[in-house]
Amino acid sequence: MPDQIRHHSLELRELSVAPTVRPLRPGYRVARWDDPTSLAPACRERLHHTLRDLAARAFGADHSGYWHARMASGFFDQISSLALILGPDGVPVGWGGYHRRRFAARHALYLDAAGVVPAHRRSGLSAALMTHFLNREVLAHPLSSTYVVLRTRHPAVYAGWRKGLGPARVFPRQDRPVPGLVQRIAADAAEWLGDGPGLDPESLLVRDAYRMFDGEIYGVAPRSGDPVLDARFAREVGPKDAVLVVARMGALPLARFALGRALTSRPRPAHATRGRTAPGRPTRDDFAVRATPTGAGAGGLIPGGRF
C-alpha cells in the first residue's frame, strides 16, 4: 500500500501542470486545475484514464465509450475547472468540474459530470466539492445572481438542490410554471449542449439527453428515498432522458447553503436520533448531506460531443 500511495501522489506532481490542492473535508483534499487546456497530451491521457475508472466505480456501469468521445471532442480545452477528490491516502476517490458560461446574458455555471466511489460516499464529499466550486464563482459576482445549470436523471440530485437552496430557487417546480428567464437560460444551455430540439421548456425535460450511452447510465436504478419523487421520475424521465435543473444562486443563498451543510454534517449524539427513524431509512439531515448533490453525479455533456 505505501508504494501505491507514493505512486499516486507523485503522479499528480509529475503532471505538466500541477493542481492547486486545498482541504475539502476532514481527511480529504481537492486537487483543482483552473486551466486544463494547458495540460500536455500525455497528462491528459493519464487523467482521462483516471476519470474513466472513477466513473465506472461511481456509477456501477461502463462509461468508457462516453469518456473516449468526450476526449475526442476536446474535453480539456472546454472545461473551465476540473478537480479530483483525494482520499486520506492521496488516491483519487471522486471528481467534478464545471463550465463558466453566460446563458440568456446571465452569469452561469454548467456543472459537469461528477461522482464519488462507493467506499467514500456518505461523507458529504460531493456537496463539499460543489460548495467549493460555488464559493469561487458566486463570490466573484457577489452583487448579482449566478445560475447553476446541470443535467440529471437522478431524483436525489434534484431533491438535494431543492433541500439545499429551498424550492423557490430551483427549477423545475411542481407548484408553478417555469419563469420566462429560466426558460431562456435552459434553452441556451440545451442549445450549447446539443440538446436544443429535445428540450421541453415548460417542464425542462430533455428527451434522449444521454443518447451517447450504449448501455445503462446507472448500474442500479437511481432513488432519492422520497417515494413520490421517485415515482414521478420513473414515470416521466425515460432511460436516456434528463431533467435540466436550473438553480438561482447568490452570496446570501450560498451562505445559507454552507451554514445548512455545516449544521447537518456535525456529528450528533447517539441519543439525538435513537429510535426516531426506521432502520434503512435516512434521516432528513443524512439525506441532505448525501443528496446535495448525490455522489452519483450530474453526468453532463460538453458541446461538441453530439451524437
Tab-separated table of C-alpha atoms in Angstrom:
chain	number	residue	atom	x	y	z
A	1	MET	CA	0.000	0.000	0.000
A	2	PRO	CA	2.751	2.609	0.722
A	3	ASP	CA	4.146	2.094	-2.795
A	4	GLN	CA	0.682	2.670	-4.229
A	5	ILE	CA	0.275	5.889	-2.218
A	6	ARG	CA	3.612	7.243	-3.385
A	7	HIS	CA	2.782	6.344	-6.965
A	8	HIS	CA	-0.490	8.316	-6.967
A	9	SER	CA	0.988	11.301	-5.130
A	10	LEU	CA	3.953	11.504	-7.498
A	11	GLU	CA	1.630	11.151	-10.488
A	12	LEU	CA	-0.126	14.403	-9.595
A	13	ARG	CA	3.140	16.237	-9.023
A	14	GLU	CA	4.598	14.939	-12.262
A	15	LEU	CA	1.787	16.257	-14.457
A	16	SER	CA	2.782	19.092	-16.778
A	17	VAL	CA	0.610	21.493	-14.754
A	18	ALA	CA	0.439	20.925	-11.006
A	19	PRO	CA	-3.033	21.263	-9.495
A	20	THR	CA	-3.996	23.652	-6.732
A	21	VAL	CA	-4.539	21.458	-3.670
A	22	ARG	CA	-6.830	22.581	-0.845
A	23	PRO	CA	-8.536	20.917	2.146
A	24	LEU	CA	-12.064	19.746	1.346
A	25	ARG	CA	-13.348	17.676	4.268
A	26	PRO	CA	-11.518	16.208	7.269
A	27	GLY	CA	-9.100	13.713	5.767
A	28	TYR	CA	-9.845	14.743	2.163
A	29	ARG	CA	-8.385	17.304	-0.232
A	30	VAL	CA	-9.346	18.697	-3.616
A	31	ALA	CA	-6.784	18.915	-6.443
A	32	ARG	CA	-8.040	21.517	-8.918
A	33	TRP	CA	-6.901	22.599	-12.387
A	34	ASP	CA	-8.179	26.049	-13.364
A	35	ASP	CA	-6.607	25.930	-16.834
A	36	PRO	CA	-6.988	22.336	-18.037
A	37	THR	CA	-6.195	23.401	-21.597
A	38	SER	CA	-2.532	23.799	-20.600
A	39	LEU	CA	-2.143	20.112	-19.725
A	40	ALA	CA	0.211	18.248	-22.067
A	41	PRO	CA	-1.248	15.430	-24.227
A	42	ALA	CA	0.363	12.640	-22.187
A	43	CYS	CA	-1.014	14.130	-18.958
A	44	ARG	CA	-4.462	14.475	-20.473
A	45	GLU	CA	-4.398	10.788	-21.311
A	46	ARG	CA	-3.407	9.852	-17.768
A	47	LEU	CA	-6.212	11.982	-16.340
A	48	HIS	CA	-8.610	10.516	-18.896
A	49	HIS	CA	-7.916	7.011	-17.590
A	50	THR	CA	-8.361	8.210	-14.004
A	51	LEU	CA	-11.714	9.845	-14.790
A	52	ARG	CA	-12.938	6.842	-16.757
A	53	ASP	CA	-12.058	4.419	-13.968
A	54	LEU	CA	-13.593	6.626	-11.263
A	55	ALA	CA	-16.808	6.928	-13.301
A	56	ALA	CA	-17.077	3.162	-13.734
A	57	ARG	CA	-16.798	2.683	-9.965
A	58	ALA	CA	-19.082	5.599	-9.070
A	59	PHE	CA	-21.903	4.728	-11.465
A	60	GLY	CA	-21.515	0.957	-11.411
A	61	ALA	CA	-21.532	0.913	-15.229
A	62	ASP	CA	-19.043	1.058	-18.091
A	63	HIS	CA	-18.779	4.671	-19.305
A	64	SER	CA	-15.534	4.223	-21.269
A	65	GLY	CA	-17.179	4.982	-24.616
A	66	TYR	CA	-18.676	8.181	-23.222
A	67	TRP	CA	-15.330	9.394	-21.885
A	68	HIS	CA	-13.496	8.436	-25.059
A	69	ALA	CA	-15.979	10.543	-27.062
A	70	ARG	CA	-15.546	13.458	-24.669
A	71	MET	CA	-11.777	13.377	-25.011
A	72	ALA	CA	-12.077	13.241	-28.800
A	73	SER	CA	-14.339	16.311	-28.762
A	74	GLY	CA	-11.912	18.437	-26.707
A	75	PHE	CA	-12.875	17.942	-23.075
A	76	PHE	CA	-9.732	19.543	-21.590
A	77	ASP	CA	-9.954	22.527	-23.961
A	78	GLN	CA	-13.541	23.309	-22.993
A	79	ILE	CA	-13.976	22.689	-19.280
A	80	SER	CA	-13.211	25.750	-17.114
A	81	SER	CA	-12.199	23.924	-13.938
A	82	LEU	CA	-11.510	20.241	-13.286
A	83	ALA	CA	-10.987	18.679	-9.857
A	84	LEU	CA	-10.115	15.355	-8.271
A	85	ILE	CA	-11.094	14.487	-4.713
A	86	LEU	CA	-8.125	12.912	-2.933
A	87	GLY	CA	-8.724	10.421	-0.151
A	88	PRO	CA	-6.777	10.197	3.118
A	89	ASP	CA	-4.029	8.226	1.340
A	90	GLY	CA	-3.774	10.669	-1.564
A	91	VAL	CA	-5.538	8.360	-4.027
A	92	PRO	CA	-8.356	9.923	-6.134
A	93	VAL	CA	-11.818	8.862	-4.916
A	94	GLY	CA	-14.005	11.302	-6.845
A	95	TRP	CA	-14.050	14.074	-9.416
A	96	GLY	CA	-16.041	17.020	-10.704
A	97	GLY	CA	-15.790	20.146	-12.814
A	98	TYR	CA	-17.723	22.999	-14.335
A	99	HIS	CA	-18.003	25.272	-17.360
A	100	ARG	CA	-18.167	29.033	-16.823
A	101	ARG	CA	-20.803	30.334	-19.251
A	102	ARG	CA	-23.349	33.053	-19.997
A	103	PHE	CA	-26.859	31.815	-20.729
A	104	ALA	CA	-29.574	34.352	-21.606
A	105	ALA	CA	-26.960	37.052	-20.863
A	106	ARG	CA	-26.688	35.847	-17.241
A	107	HIS	CA	-23.599	34.586	-15.451
A	108	ALA	CA	-23.914	30.809	-15.226
A	109	LEU	CA	-22.085	27.631	-14.329
A	110	TYR	CA	-22.794	24.357	-16.023
A	111	LEU	CA	-21.840	21.528	-13.662
A	112	ASP	CA	-20.044	18.769	-15.481
A	113	ALA	CA	-20.181	15.048	-14.705
A	114	ALA	CA	-19.199	14.286	-11.113
A	115	GLY	CA	-19.077	11.326	-8.780
A	116	VAL	CA	-17.610	9.668	-5.705
A	117	VAL	CA	-16.683	5.984	-5.465
A	118	PRO	CA	-18.991	3.953	-3.185
A	119	ALA	CA	-16.479	3.383	-0.375
A	120	HIS	CA	-16.224	7.141	0.240
A	121	ARG	CA	-19.869	8.164	-0.035
A	122	ARG	CA	-21.985	9.392	2.874
A	123	SER	CA	-19.125	11.739	3.819
A	124	GLY	CA	-20.559	14.860	2.168
A	125	LEU	CA	-17.799	14.897	-0.464
A	126	SER	CA	-19.960	15.715	-3.487
A	127	ALA	CA	-21.706	18.527	-1.614
A	128	ALA	CA	-18.363	19.812	-0.333
A	129	LEU	CA	-16.938	19.866	-3.861
A	130	MET	CA	-19.974	21.738	-5.232
A	131	THR	CA	-19.701	24.247	-2.368
A	132	HIS	CA	-16.001	24.663	-3.182
A	133	PHE	CA	-16.863	25.459	-6.804
A	134	LEU	CA	-19.737	27.778	-5.902
A	135	ASN	CA	-17.690	29.717	-3.367
A	136	ARG	CA	-15.125	30.541	-6.039
A	137	GLU	CA	-17.618	31.560	-8.713
A	138	VAL	CA	-20.587	33.062	-6.870
A	139	LEU	CA	-18.415	35.244	-4.646
A	140	ALA	CA	-16.659	36.595	-7.742
A	141	HIS	CA	-20.032	38.236	-8.581
A	142	PRO	CA	-21.500	38.909	-5.102
A	143	LEU	CA	-23.988	41.563	-6.204
A	144	SER	CA	-25.678	39.541	-8.943
A	145	SER	CA	-27.243	36.127	-9.334
A	146	THR	CA	-25.310	33.161	-10.674
A	147	TYR	CA	-27.392	30.474	-12.344
A	148	VAL	CA	-26.228	26.913	-11.795
A	149	VAL	CA	-27.277	24.528	-14.540
A	150	LEU	CA	-26.944	20.762	-14.505
A	151	ARG	CA	-28.478	17.864	-16.305
A	152	THR	CA	-29.515	14.757	-14.388
A	153	ARG	CA	-31.894	11.824	-14.328
A	154	HIS	CA	-31.183	11.082	-10.657
A	155	PRO	CA	-34.058	12.194	-8.384
A	156	ALA	CA	-31.741	12.591	-5.368
A	157	VAL	CA	-29.706	15.228	-7.225
A	158	TYR	CA	-32.829	17.273	-7.926
A	159	ALA	CA	-34.127	16.777	-4.374
A	160	GLY	CA	-30.775	17.690	-2.888
A	161	TRP	CA	-30.588	21.056	-4.623
A	162	ARG	CA	-34.148	21.859	-3.569
A	163	LYS	CA	-33.385	20.970	0.036
A	164	GLY	CA	-30.079	22.854	-0.001
A	165	LEU	CA	-31.319	26.108	-1.574
A	166	GLY	CA	-35.049	25.984	-0.983
A	167	PRO	CA	-37.652	25.072	-3.631
A	168	ALA	CA	-38.213	28.696	-4.682
A	169	ARG	CA	-34.709	28.871	-6.165
A	170	VAL	CA	-34.613	25.558	-8.028
A	171	PHE	CA	-36.446	24.777	-11.274
A	172	PRO	CA	-38.472	22.981	-12.494
A	173	ARG	CA	-41.083	23.238	-9.747
A	174	GLN	CA	-44.276	21.245	-9.459
A	175	ASP	CA	-46.319	24.061	-7.935
A	176	ARG	CA	-45.848	26.742	-10.610
A	177	PRO	CA	-44.729	27.279	-14.227
A	178	VAL	CA	-41.086	27.764	-15.166
A	179	PRO	CA	-40.418	31.547	-15.375
A	180	GLY	CA	-39.573	33.024	-18.756
A	181	LEU	CA	-35.985	33.912	-17.789
A	182	VAL	CA	-35.328	30.376	-16.569
A	183	GLN	CA	-36.797	29.003	-19.803
A	184	ARG	CA	-34.408	31.199	-21.805
A	185	ILE	CA	-31.440	30.106	-19.682
A	186	ALA	CA	-32.429	26.475	-20.153
A	187	ALA	CA	-32.895	26.951	-23.904
A	188	ASP	CA	-29.420	28.484	-24.274
A	189	ALA	CA	-27.886	25.723	-22.170
A	190	ALA	CA	-29.670	22.992	-24.145
A	191	GLU	CA	-28.557	24.530	-27.422
A	192	TRP	CA	-24.948	24.688	-26.179
A	193	LEU	CA	-25.173	21.041	-25.128
A	194	GLY	CA	-26.628	19.981	-28.465
A	195	ASP	CA	-29.936	19.132	-26.782
A	196	GLY	CA	-31.995	22.041	-28.114
A	197	PRO	CA	-34.606	20.063	-30.090
A	198	GLY	CA	-35.171	17.679	-27.172
A	199	LEU	CA	-35.931	20.326	-24.539
A	200	ASP	CA	-39.470	20.910	-23.312
A	201	PRO	CA	-39.193	24.482	-21.939
A	202	GLU	CA	-42.271	24.100	-19.732
A	203	SER	CA	-41.048	21.018	-17.847
A	204	LEU	CA	-37.267	21.346	-18.515
A	205	LEU	CA	-37.286	17.686	-19.513
A	206	VAL	CA	-34.704	16.801	-22.181
A	207	ARG	CA	-35.597	13.791	-24.300
A	208	ASP	CA	-32.756	11.455	-25.344
A	209	ALA	CA	-30.198	13.553	-23.460
A	210	TYR	CA	-27.994	10.520	-22.727
A	211	ARG	CA	-28.092	9.126	-26.249
A	212	MET	CA	-24.307	8.753	-26.220
A	213	PHE	CA	-24.510	5.839	-23.758
A	214	ASP	CA	-24.754	2.390	-25.320
A	215	GLY	CA	-25.884	0.715	-22.105
A	216	GLU	CA	-27.291	1.722	-18.755
A	217	ILE	CA	-26.274	5.032	-17.159
A	218	TYR	CA	-26.540	3.667	-13.625
A	219	GLY	CA	-25.792	0.135	-12.566
A	220	VAL	CA	-28.689	0.385	-10.076
A	221	ALA	CA	-31.882	2.339	-10.667
A	222	PRO	CA	-31.468	5.783	-9.031
A	223	ARG	CA	-33.560	6.536	-5.947
A	224	SER	CA	-33.887	9.532	-3.631
A	225	GLY	CA	-35.750	7.928	-0.715
A	226	ASP	CA	-38.849	10.029	-1.470
A	227	PRO	CA	-41.426	7.581	-2.922
A	228	VAL	CA	-43.492	10.294	-4.607
A	229	LEU	CA	-40.490	11.925	-6.282
A	230	ASP	CA	-39.003	8.571	-7.284
A	231	ALA	CA	-42.297	7.509	-8.837
A	232	ARG	CA	-42.546	10.772	-10.789
A	233	PHE	CA	-39.005	10.403	-12.174
A	234	ALA	CA	-39.670	6.766	-13.062
A	235	ARG	CA	-42.898	7.759	-14.826
A	236	GLU	CA	-41.744	10.912	-16.653
A	237	VAL	CA	-37.982	10.557	-17.203
A	238	GLY	CA	-37.112	7.857	-19.727
A	239	PRO	CA	-33.946	5.698	-19.594
A	240	LYS	CA	-31.985	8.174	-21.748
A	241	ASP	CA	-33.847	11.352	-20.741
A	242	ALA	CA	-32.750	14.013	-18.235
A	243	VAL	CA	-34.090	16.958	-16.286
A	244	LEU	CA	-32.283	20.235	-16.923
A	245	VAL	CA	-32.079	21.705	-13.424
A	246	VAL	CA	-31.603	25.481	-13.085
A	247	ALA	CA	-30.786	26.936	-9.652
A	248	ARG	CA	-30.560	30.655	-8.853
A	249	MET	CA	-27.593	31.361	-6.573
A	250	GLY	CA	-26.235	34.449	-4.868
A	251	ALA	CA	-23.948	35.372	-1.997
A	252	LEU	CA	-26.707	35.189	0.654
A	253	PRO	CA	-28.212	31.870	-0.527
A	254	LEU	CA	-24.701	30.463	-0.738
A	255	ALA	CA	-24.038	31.462	2.875
A	256	ARG	CA	-27.269	29.782	3.963
A	257	PHE	CA	-26.403	26.720	1.910
A	258	ALA	CA	-22.956	26.489	3.539
A	259	LEU	CA	-24.437	27.010	7.014
A	260	GLY	CA	-27.009	24.290	6.429
A	261	ARG	CA	-24.283	21.899	5.308
A	262	ALA	CA	-22.200	22.715	8.370
A	263	LEU	CA	-25.135	22.046	10.691
A	264	THR	CA	-26.245	18.812	9.042
A	265	SER	CA	-22.713	17.425	8.813
A	266	ARG	CA	-21.926	17.941	12.505
A	267	PRO	CA	-21.841	14.655	14.417
A	268	ARG	CA	-24.820	14.286	16.739
A	269	PRO	CA	-25.028	12.361	19.997
A	270	ALA	CA	-26.421	8.852	19.690
A	271	HIS	CA	-29.423	9.740	21.886
A	272	ALA	CA	-30.421	12.524	19.456
A	273	THR	CA	-31.517	10.050	16.771
A	274	ARG	CA	-32.103	6.837	18.725
A	275	GLY	CA	-35.497	5.380	17.918
A	276	ARG	CA	-36.559	8.245	15.644
A	277	THR	CA	-36.057	6.643	12.248
A	278	ALA	CA	-36.953	3.229	10.902
A	279	PRO	CA	-33.937	1.043	10.021
A	280	GLY	CA	-32.756	1.594	6.456
A	281	ARG	CA	-34.454	4.984	6.110
A	282	PRO	CA	-32.253	8.090	6.057
A	283	THR	CA	-32.919	10.961	8.410
A	284	ARG	CA	-33.592	14.393	6.951
A	285	ASP	CA	-30.111	15.532	7.945
A	286	ASP	CA	-28.463	12.446	6.470
A	287	PHE	CA	-30.489	12.858	3.273
A	288	ALA	CA	-29.466	16.493	2.881
A	289	VAL	CA	-25.776	15.722	3.253
A	290	ARG	CA	-25.956	12.667	0.998
A	291	ALA	CA	-28.039	14.179	-1.773
A	292	THR	CA	-26.794	17.761	-2.220
A	293	PRO	CA	-25.964	16.594	-4.789
A	294	THR	CA	-25.594	12.844	-4.506
A	295	GLY	CA	-22.351	11.068	-5.205
A	296	ALA	CA	-23.917	9.606	-8.313
A	297	GLY	CA	-23.150	12.867	-10.060
A	298	ALA	CA	-24.677	15.062	-12.688
A	299	GLY	CA	-23.497	13.250	-15.801
A	300	GLY	CA	-23.164	16.329	-18.003
A	301	LEU	CA	-22.104	16.541	-21.638
A	302	ILE	CA	-19.878	19.201	-23.149
A	303	PRO	CA	-20.696	20.779	-26.520
A	304	GLY	CA	-19.032	19.182	-29.492
A	305	GLY	CA	-19.868	15.709	-28.218
A	306	ARG	CA	-23.093	15.481	-30.208
A	307	PHE	CA	-24.276	12.016	-31.211
